[in-house]
Amino acid sequence: MRRAVESPAPPRVTGADTFRRLREGLLGASFTAERVEAELGTHELSSRPAETAVHLRRLTGADPFSTLAKLFLLDAGVDADRVEGAIPAVGVEALERLGLVELAGGRVQATVRLVPHGDYFVASDAGHESGADVPYDYVPGIQAPSVTLAKLAVRRPCSRAADVGTGCGIQALLAAKHVDRVVATDTSPRALAFAAFNAALNGIENVELRLGDGFEPLAGERFDLIVSNPPYVISPDAAHAYRDSGLAADELCRRIVQSVPAHLEEGGFAHVLVSWAAAAEGDWADPLRAWVDESGCDAWLLQYRTSDPLTHAAGWLKPLGEVDPVLYAGALDRWLEYLERLRIEAVGYGAVVLRRRAADRNWIRTDPLPLDRLEPAGEHTLRVFAAQDTLEGLGDDELLDLPLALTSHHRLRQTLSCADGGFVVESQTLDLTDGLAFTIGVDRHTASLLPHFDGRRPLRDILARASETFELEPSEREAFVPAALPVVRRLLELGFLESR
Ligand SMILES: C[S@@+](CC[C@H](N)C(=O)[O-])C[C@H]1O[C@@H](n2cnc3c(N)ncnc32)[C@H](O)[C@@H]1O
């Protein structure tokens, strides 16, 4: 069902000088991501009324930061003279001309949400994301999936990037830092207006915006980097452009993933957030494998969750449940009937990472995506792809010839327990501190080997030296290398070791 709620006008792009003063004014009020985190204890500001009420009570001061945070983050009305005082170089009138606020009876109300994010400021629609009265073309700000995609992206300097379904433009703005030219598309003119505003607000000039469906506005063009956070939610509704594709089941995600190869340069990477119709039992990756098979790309398939239909529907409809329990119950039934009609037993969530590579055979690999531990993953992704290339068809003898290096992004954790008047090691865990923050249990021999992976000596030499120093029994000595090889393969595969 498409709702007929009208959207307010998006903010307006004016002269570069106004935007420069606005940026300086916001920074002058220390309206920064660090300050938000310090004052409100979180950078994930939802627009739920209950949380907003708590945040408002934390900001008791009338200082410039508190004034702007109340206005732009918490949707609260603020006295006009306070806003003038908080950002004097811009003033209320200019904010109104930009379409950021409305002034009535001496009180200022924001018409957008404006958040500091890293060293950017990002405007999006104010208000709630999924209540009953949210317009179809509501433009959300930076959500958890936006951050996931931003962390996944390979951030190498390159010449061309595309952001498909740009919304407020955050992925395009991030790409603009390391890519010469970014093209961002969206089916929503309103989203493109926000993206244009955000580019101008941040003084970014290398982002081009195009209206259209999926890759249609990019016909015949290739890119070194493609990112997409499409409306991937499997739903019977077409209520929110950012959430519902309007296509059956996972059709939009499949189309986007299958369109990527034709638009990727050789060696280029694509990162697409996806959701897919899955079976209740069996391998979660099977449906995704069918999307990327014979694509001319190597594929890293990542999964962070598989939900049963009721959990899926209840999760997405929860904000509606908070404002209208009757509508919520009806919507739950509608979603469940839809999923049952399409015989969708479960819904998978994750990401598809593709790299175009001309080869007789491309590889496909699957891993869990640990969202709670996700760190910027560009470098990790490059290590994983390089390792997978190396390991494809690599015999043990060739593996033994490789000089391997332990990544600097690691920590070894030991669990000790006290026994016989001293501490003994109970277990050891090797953690990755970048990217997907993989973790793997290691035995004492593996842990002792790790410092020797210096990228200079071949694995064969490291294992030969170790088997001497470990004081192994003769029977153990023979089994040592065959037992070590699968462990080394796994460490390489996960990105703990690199082949130099
Ligand atoms: C979840 S929002 C993504 C916002 C932003 N890229 C981010 O990462 O936060 C999805 C966006 O895709 C747009 N969209 C929906 N269907 C589309 C399609 N078929 N082709 C391109 N964009 C589409 C929506 O208008 C919305 O702005």
Short mmCIF file of N, CA and C in Angstrom, two decimals, residues 13 43 57 70 83 90 107 122 143 159 168 187 210 244 278 287 289 300 325 331 372 376 391 402 443 451 475 493 495:
data_model
loop_
_atom_site.label_atom_id
_atom_site.label_comp_id
_atom_site.label_asym_id
_atom_site.label_seq_id
_atom_site.Cartn_x
_atom_site.Cartn_y
_atom_site.Cartn_z
N VAL A 13 19.96 23.99 -2.39
CA VAL A 13 21.38 24.28 -2.61
C VAL A 13 21.50 25.76 -2.97
N HIS A 43 26.21 7.54 19.31
CA HIS A 43 26.15 8.27 18.04
C HIS A 43 24.99 7.72 17.21
N ARG A 57 16.65 15.49 28.03
CA ARG A 57 16.90 15.75 29.46
C ARG A 57 18.38 15.71 29.80
N LYS A 70 19.56 20.02 20.11
CA LYS A 70 18.10 19.95 20.32
C LYS A 70 17.37 20.20 19.01
N VAL A 83 19.23 30.23 18.74
CA VAL A 83 19.80 29.71 17.49
C VAL A 83 20.74 30.77 16.88
N VAL A 90 25.77 32.47 10.50
CA VAL A 90 24.77 32.04 9.52
C VAL A 90 23.42 32.71 9.85
N ARG A 107 9.99 30.96 17.70
CA ARG A 107 10.57 29.62 17.92
C ARG A 107 11.03 29.04 16.59
N VAL A 122 25.42 15.68 7.57
CA VAL A 122 24.51 15.01 6.65
C VAL A 122 23.06 15.33 7.03
N GLN A 143 21.76 5.14 8.68
CA GLN A 143 21.22 4.06 9.51
C GLN A 143 22.32 3.01 9.73
N SER A 159 39.50 5.84 -10.04
CA SER A 159 39.01 6.96 -10.83
C SER A 159 37.48 7.09 -10.84
N CYS A 168 20.29 9.81 1.03
CA CYS A 168 20.84 11.10 1.46
C CYS A 168 22.24 11.32 0.90
N THR A 187 15.91 6.53 -7.59
CA THR A 187 14.63 6.70 -8.28
C THR A 187 13.86 7.88 -7.69
N ARG A 210 22.19 11.21 -10.66
CA ARG A 210 21.33 10.86 -11.81
C ARG A 210 20.08 10.15 -11.33
N ASP A 244 11.01 -0.58 0.71
CA ASP A 244 10.31 -1.55 -0.13
C ASP A 244 10.65 -1.30 -1.60
N ALA A 278 15.15 -17.44 1.69
CA ALA A 278 16.00 -18.59 2.02
C ALA A 278 15.13 -19.76 2.43
N PRO A 287 20.92 -19.56 -2.40
CA PRO A 287 20.25 -18.62 -3.32
C PRO A 287 21.24 -17.57 -3.87
N ARG A 289 24.48 -17.92 -4.30
CA ARG A 289 25.40 -18.56 -5.26
C ARG A 289 24.80 -18.51 -6.66
N TRP A 300 32.40 -12.86 -2.68
CA TRP A 300 32.47 -13.13 -1.24
C TRP A 300 31.05 -12.89 -0.71
N PRO A 325 -0.87 0.03 17.41
CA PRO A 325 -0.90 -1.44 17.55
C PRO A 325 -1.91 -2.12 16.63
N ALA A 331 -0.78 -5.32 9.66
CA ALA A 331 0.39 -5.37 8.78
C ALA A 331 1.15 -6.69 8.97
N ASP A 372 28.30 -6.99 15.05
CA ASP A 372 28.64 -6.35 16.32
C ASP A 372 30.14 -6.08 16.45
N PRO A 376 36.30 -1.11 9.93
CA PRO A 376 36.53 -0.81 8.52
C PRO A 376 37.24 -2.00 7.83
N LEU A 391 45.16 -19.37 -2.82
CA LEU A 391 44.84 -20.73 -2.37
C LEU A 391 44.12 -21.57 -3.41
N LEU A 402 55.74 -20.56 0.19
CA LEU A 402 55.31 -19.16 0.33
C LEU A 402 55.92 -18.48 1.55
N ASP A 443 46.13 -23.58 19.05
CA ASP A 443 46.81 -24.38 20.08
C ASP A 443 48.18 -23.73 20.38
N PRO A 451 54.78 -15.47 15.67
CA PRO A 451 55.77 -14.40 15.52
C PRO A 451 56.80 -14.66 14.42
N SER A 475 57.30 -39.43 16.89
CA SER A 475 56.01 -39.68 16.21
C SER A 475 55.31 -38.35 15.90
N GLU A 493 43.35 -17.84 4.71
CA GLU A 493 41.99 -17.64 4.19
C GLU A 493 41.24 -16.54 4.95
N GLY A 495 42.51 -14.08 6.61
CA GLY A 495 43.17 -12.77 6.59
C GLY A 495 44.09 -12.51 7.76
#
